[in-house]
PDB file of C-alpha atoms in Angstrom:
ATOM      1  CA  MET A   1     -31.372 -12.838  14.829  1.00  0.00           C
ATOM      2  CA  ARG A   2     -30.216 -13.299  18.405  1.00  0.00           C
ATOM      3  CA  GLU A   3     -33.372 -15.250  19.269  1.00  0.00           C
ATOM      4  CA  LEU A   4     -31.841 -18.147  17.325  1.00  0.00           C
ATOM      5  CA  TYR A   5     -29.680 -18.746  20.428  1.00  0.00           C
ATOM      6  CA  GLU A   6     -32.771 -19.509  22.544  1.00  0.00           C
ATOM      7  CA  GLY A   7     -33.450 -23.233  22.348  1.00  0.00           C
ATOM      8  CA  CYS A   8     -30.406 -23.437  20.077  1.00  0.00           C
ATOM      9  CA  ARG A   9     -30.882 -25.279  16.802  1.00  0.00           C
ATOM     10  CA  LEU A  10     -28.114 -23.591  14.801  1.00  0.00           C
ATOM     11  CA  CYS A  11     -26.378 -26.862  13.988  1.00  0.00           C
ATOM     12  CA  PHE A  12     -27.405 -30.454  13.384  1.00  0.00           C
ATOM     13  CA  ARG A  13     -27.074 -31.307  17.091  1.00  0.00           C
ATOM     14  CA  HIS A  14     -30.145 -29.221  18.053  1.00  0.00           C
ATOM     15  CA  CYS A  15     -28.951 -29.132  21.673  1.00  0.00           C
ATOM     16  CA  GLY A  16     -31.742 -26.722  22.616  1.00  0.00           C
ATOM     17  CA  VAL A  17     -29.889 -24.760  25.310  1.00  0.00           C
ATOM     18  CA  ASN A  18     -30.577 -21.080  25.895  1.00  0.00           C
ATOM     19  CA  ARG A  19     -27.242 -19.574  24.927  1.00  0.00           C
ATOM     20  CA  LEU A  20     -28.590 -16.058  25.558  1.00  0.00           C
ATOM     21  CA  ALA A  21     -28.886 -17.025  29.237  1.00  0.00           C
ATOM     22  CA  GLY A  22     -25.220 -18.073  29.351  1.00  0.00           C
ATOM     23  CA  GLU A  23     -25.809 -21.778  28.786  1.00  0.00           C
ATOM     24  CA  ARG A  24     -23.219 -23.495  26.609  1.00  0.00           C
ATOM     25  CA  GLY A  25     -24.264 -25.623  23.688  1.00  0.00           C
ATOM     26  CA  PHE A  26     -22.526 -28.771  22.464  1.00  0.00           C
ATOM     27  CA  CYS A  27     -20.198 -26.321  20.711  1.00  0.00           C
ATOM     28  CA  GLY A  28     -18.999 -25.128  24.120  1.00  0.00           C
ATOM     29  CA  GLU A  29     -20.115 -21.544  23.538  1.00  0.00           C
ATOM     30  CA  THR A  30     -22.744 -19.046  24.644  1.00  0.00           C
ATOM     31  CA  ASP A  31     -23.900 -16.252  22.321  1.00  0.00           C
ATOM     32  CA  GLU A  32     -20.634 -14.337  22.797  1.00  0.00           C
ATOM     33  CA  LEU A  33     -18.086 -14.494  19.996  1.00  0.00           C
ATOM     34  CA  ARG A  34     -14.689 -15.767  21.082  1.00  0.00           C
ATOM     35  CA  LEU A  35     -11.759 -15.712  18.703  1.00  0.00           C
ATOM     36  CA  SER A  36      -8.458 -17.480  19.175  1.00  0.00           C
ATOM     37  CA  VAL A  37      -6.341 -16.270  16.267  1.00  0.00           C
ATOM     38  CA  ALA A  38      -6.682 -13.778  13.432  1.00  0.00           C
ATOM     39  CA  GLY A  39      -4.008 -13.254  10.813  1.00  0.00           C
ATOM     40  CA  LEU A  40      -2.891 -13.722   7.253  1.00  0.00           C
ATOM     41  CA  HIS A  41      -2.858 -17.385   6.327  1.00  0.00           C
ATOM     42  CA  PHE A  42      -1.072 -18.717   3.264  1.00  0.00           C
ATOM     43  CA  GLY A  43      -1.802 -22.415   3.850  1.00  0.00           C
ATOM     44  CA  GLU A  44      -5.356 -22.349   2.517  1.00  0.00           C
ATOM     45  CA  GLU A  45      -6.352 -23.272  -1.028  1.00  0.00           C
ATOM     46  CA  PRO A  46      -4.761 -20.918  -3.632  1.00  0.00           C
ATOM     47  CA  PRO A  47      -8.077 -19.304  -4.660  1.00  0.00           C
ATOM     48  CA  LEU A  48      -8.477 -18.151  -1.033  1.00  0.00           C
ATOM     49  CA  THR A  49      -4.915 -17.026  -0.370  1.00  0.00           C
ATOM     50  CA  GLY A  50      -4.236 -15.220  -3.637  1.00  0.00           C
ATOM     51  CA  SER A  51      -1.067 -13.156  -3.320  1.00  0.00           C
ATOM     52  CA  GLY A  52      -1.973 -11.351  -0.079  1.00  0.00           C
ATOM     53  CA  GLY A  53      -3.074 -14.285   2.053  1.00  0.00           C
ATOM     54  CA  SER A  54      -6.422 -15.195   3.497  1.00  0.00           C
ATOM     55  CA  GLY A  55      -7.567 -13.042   6.418  1.00  0.00           C
ATOM     56  CA  THR A  56      -8.223 -16.050   8.599  1.00  0.00           C
ATOM     57  CA  ILE A  57     -10.231 -15.633  11.799  1.00  0.00           C
ATOM     58  CA  PHE A  58     -10.466 -18.729  14.010  1.00  0.00           C
ATOM     59  CA  VAL A  59     -13.713 -18.871  16.001  1.00  0.00           C
ATOM     60  CA  THR A  60     -13.597 -20.695  19.336  1.00  0.00           C
ATOM     61  CA  GLY A  61     -15.831 -23.743  19.753  1.00  0.00           C
ATOM     62  CA  CYS A  62     -17.320 -26.185  17.269  1.00  0.00           C
ATOM     63  CA  ALA A  63     -20.412 -28.329  16.867  1.00  0.00           C
ATOM     64  CA  MET A  64     -18.633 -31.222  15.163  1.00  0.00           C
ATOM     65  CA  GLY A  65     -16.500 -32.743  17.939  1.00  0.00           C
ATOM     66  CA  CYS A  66     -14.236 -34.597  15.520  1.00  0.00           C
ATOM     67  CA  PRO A  67     -11.787 -36.860  17.384  1.00  0.00           C
ATOM     68  CA  PHE A  68      -8.869 -35.917  15.127  1.00  0.00           C
ATOM     69  CA  CYS A  69      -9.483 -32.155  14.917  1.00  0.00           C
ATOM     70  CA  GLN A  70      -6.439 -30.209  13.744  1.00  0.00           C
ATOM     71  CA  ASN A  71      -7.636 -27.183  15.765  1.00  0.00           C
ATOM     72  CA  TYR A  72      -8.492 -29.078  18.968  1.00  0.00           C
ATOM     73  CA  GLN A  73      -7.292 -26.366  21.380  1.00  0.00           C
ATOM     74  CA  ILE A  74      -9.539 -23.851  19.640  1.00  0.00           C
ATOM     75  CA  SER A  75     -12.551 -26.043  18.933  1.00  0.00           C
ATOM     76  CA  ARG A  76     -12.763 -28.096  22.128  1.00  0.00           C
ATOM     77  CA  CYS A  77     -10.581 -26.466  24.820  1.00  0.00           C
ATOM     78  CA  GLY A  78     -12.010 -22.944  24.762  1.00  0.00           C
ATOM     79  CA  MET A  79      -8.850 -21.192  23.588  1.00  0.00           C
ATOM     80  CA  GLY A  80      -9.866 -17.632  22.761  1.00  0.00           C
ATOM     81  CA  THR A  81     -10.959 -14.187  23.876  1.00  0.00           C
ATOM     82  CA  ILE A  82     -14.439 -12.645  23.796  1.00  0.00           C
ATOM     83  CA  VAL A  83     -14.650 -10.100  20.977  1.00  0.00           C
ATOM     84  CA  GLY A  84     -17.302  -7.414  20.611  1.00  0.00           C
ATOM     85  CA  GLU A  85     -18.465  -5.754  17.407  1.00  0.00           C
ATOM     86  CA  ASP A  86     -15.948  -2.887  17.568  1.00  0.00           C
ATOM     87  CA  ASP A  87     -13.096  -5.346  18.140  1.00  0.00           C
ATOM     88  CA  PHE A  88     -14.254  -7.467  15.221  1.00  0.00           C
ATOM     89  CA  VAL A  89     -14.372  -4.442  12.910  1.00  0.00           C
ATOM     90  CA  ARG A  90     -10.856  -3.474  14.059  1.00  0.00           C
ATOM     91  CA  ILE A  91      -9.592  -7.006  13.332  1.00  0.00           C
ATOM     92  CA  ALA A  92     -11.192  -6.945   9.863  1.00  0.00           C
ATOM     93  CA  ARG A  93      -9.635  -3.537   9.130  1.00  0.00           C
ATOM     94  CA  THR A  94      -6.204  -4.713  10.294  1.00  0.00           C
ATOM     95  CA  LEU A  95      -6.419  -7.772   8.035  1.00  0.00           C
ATOM     96  CA  ALA A  96      -7.558  -5.662   5.073  1.00  0.00           C
ATOM     97  CA  GLU A  97      -4.717  -3.179   5.599  1.00  0.00           C
ATOM     98  CA  ALA A  98      -2.236  -6.072   5.790  1.00  0.00           C
ATOM     99  CA  GLY A  99      -3.332  -7.188   2.304  1.00  0.00           C
ATOM    100  CA  ALA A 100      -5.854  -9.934   3.071  1.00  0.00           C
ATOM    101  CA  GLU A 101      -7.720 -11.217   0.025  1.00  0.00           C
ATOM    102  CA  ASN A 102     -10.798 -12.023   2.140  1.00  0.00           C
ATOM    103  CA  LEU A 103     -12.171 -12.546   5.618  1.00  0.00           C
ATOM    104  CA  ASN A 104     -12.005 -16.294   6.162  1.00  0.00           C
ATOM    105  CA  LEU A 105     -14.134 -17.298   9.157  1.00  0.00           C
ATOM    106  CA  VAL A 106     -13.052 -20.732  10.394  1.00  0.00           C
ATOM    107  CA  THR A 107     -15.685 -22.869  12.171  1.00  0.00           C
ATOM    108  CA  PRO A 108     -18.142 -19.996  12.579  1.00  0.00           C
ATOM    109  CA  SER A 109     -21.477 -21.832  12.280  1.00  0.00           C
ATOM    110  CA  HIS A 110     -22.411 -21.921  15.956  1.00  0.00           C
ATOM    111  CA  LEU A 111     -22.094 -18.098  16.147  1.00  0.00           C
ATOM    112  CA  ALA A 112     -23.847 -17.213  12.894  1.00  0.00           C
ATOM    113  CA  PRO A 113     -26.332 -14.699  14.395  1.00  0.00           C
ATOM    114  CA  THR A 114     -23.584 -12.738  16.159  1.00  0.00           C
ATOM    115  CA  LEU A 115     -21.316 -12.869  13.128  1.00  0.00           C
ATOM    116  CA  ALA A 116     -24.110 -11.769  10.787  1.00  0.00           C
ATOM    117  CA  GLY A 117     -24.409  -8.537  12.742  1.00  0.00           C
ATOM    118  CA  TYR A 118     -20.657  -8.096  12.948  1.00  0.00           C
ATOM    119  CA  LEU A 119     -20.283  -8.628   9.185  1.00  0.00           C
ATOM    120  CA  ASP A 120     -22.908  -5.939   8.606  1.00  0.00           C
ATOM    121  CA  ALA A 121     -20.817  -3.599  10.772  1.00  0.00           C
ATOM    122  CA  VAL A 122     -17.666  -4.438   8.784  1.00  0.00           C
ATOM    123  CA  LYS A 123     -19.409  -3.393   5.550  1.00  0.00           C
ATOM    124  CA  THR A 124     -20.822  -0.260   7.222  1.00  0.00           C
ATOM    125  CA  HIS A 125     -17.251   0.736   8.117  1.00  0.00           C
ATOM    126  CA  GLY A 126     -16.204   0.499   4.460  1.00  0.00           C
ATOM    127  CA  ILE A 127     -14.211  -2.724   4.691  1.00  0.00           C
ATOM    128  CA  ASP A 128     -15.034  -4.418   1.418  1.00  0.00           C
ATOM    129  CA  LEU A 129     -13.528  -7.903   1.479  1.00  0.00           C
ATOM    130  CA  PRO A 130     -15.221 -11.088   0.296  1.00  0.00           C
ATOM    131  CA  VAL A 131     -16.291 -13.311   3.191  1.00  0.00           C
ATOM    132  CA  ALA A 132     -15.420 -17.022   3.179  1.00  0.00           C
ATOM    133  CA  TRP A 133     -17.543 -19.152   5.520  1.00  0.00           C
ATOM    134  CA  ASN A 134     -15.039 -21.922   6.282  1.00  0.00           C
ATOM    135  CA  SER A 135     -17.418 -24.263   8.066  1.00  0.00           C
ATOM    136  CA  SER A 136     -17.890 -27.918   8.764  1.00  0.00           C
ATOM    137  CA  GLY A 137     -20.901 -27.822   6.443  1.00  0.00           C
ATOM    138  CA  TYR A 138     -23.670 -28.568   8.940  1.00  0.00           C
ATOM    139  CA  GLU A 139     -25.573 -25.272   8.940  1.00  0.00           C
ATOM    140  CA  SER A 140     -29.308 -25.353   9.390  1.00  0.00           C
ATOM    141  CA  SER A 141     -31.467 -24.024   6.556  1.00  0.00           C
ATOM    142  CA  GLU A 142     -32.308 -21.048   8.775  1.00  0.00           C
ATOM    143  CA  THR A 143     -28.606 -20.268   9.219  1.00  0.00           C
ATOM    144  CA  VAL A 144     -27.986 -20.457   5.468  1.00  0.00           C
ATOM    145  CA  ARG A 145     -30.829 -17.992   4.858  1.00  0.00           C
ATOM    146  CA  LEU A 146     -29.431 -15.671   7.534  1.00  0.00           C
ATOM    147  CA  LEU A 147     -26.028 -15.586   5.814  1.00  0.00           C
ATOM    148  CA  ALA A 148     -27.170 -15.494   2.196  1.00  0.00           C
ATOM    149  CA  ASP A 149     -26.490 -11.778   1.669  1.00  0.00           C
ATOM    150  CA  ARG A 150     -23.465 -11.613   3.969  1.00  0.00           C
ATOM    151  CA  VAL A 151     -21.193 -14.446   2.834  1.00  0.00           C
ATOM    152  CA  ASP A 152     -19.569 -14.787  -0.568  1.00  0.00           C
TER     153      ASP A 152
END
């Protein structure tokens, strides 16, 4: 999966950089997952929040570049911390224990290969929450296939 970061074509921009070599794509990111905020969110649509809240995880960076982005500091200014697989599993467990109805990944498309592996690890650790892929909707066909069995 990680080879998808070489000559990156994960989004519609097809910027072609080698993110495995530390180059940053249009999204502003390498292959490392950076998260800015993770917590229960009650401001999403009611089917996502339910009674326990959506376990929202904001991914740093974005391929869209919208001029009026409501998450500008996260999507364009690099706000966030690099998170490894163990950290991601811990975050998912914390959200589940707090009553999250789901794991709601916000703007995750540009890190789909990394997140696919991390989502596998979450399931392996017995955390059984539905996964919402809260994207801008510009995934490549290859990315959609990669996520088909991992995202609800």
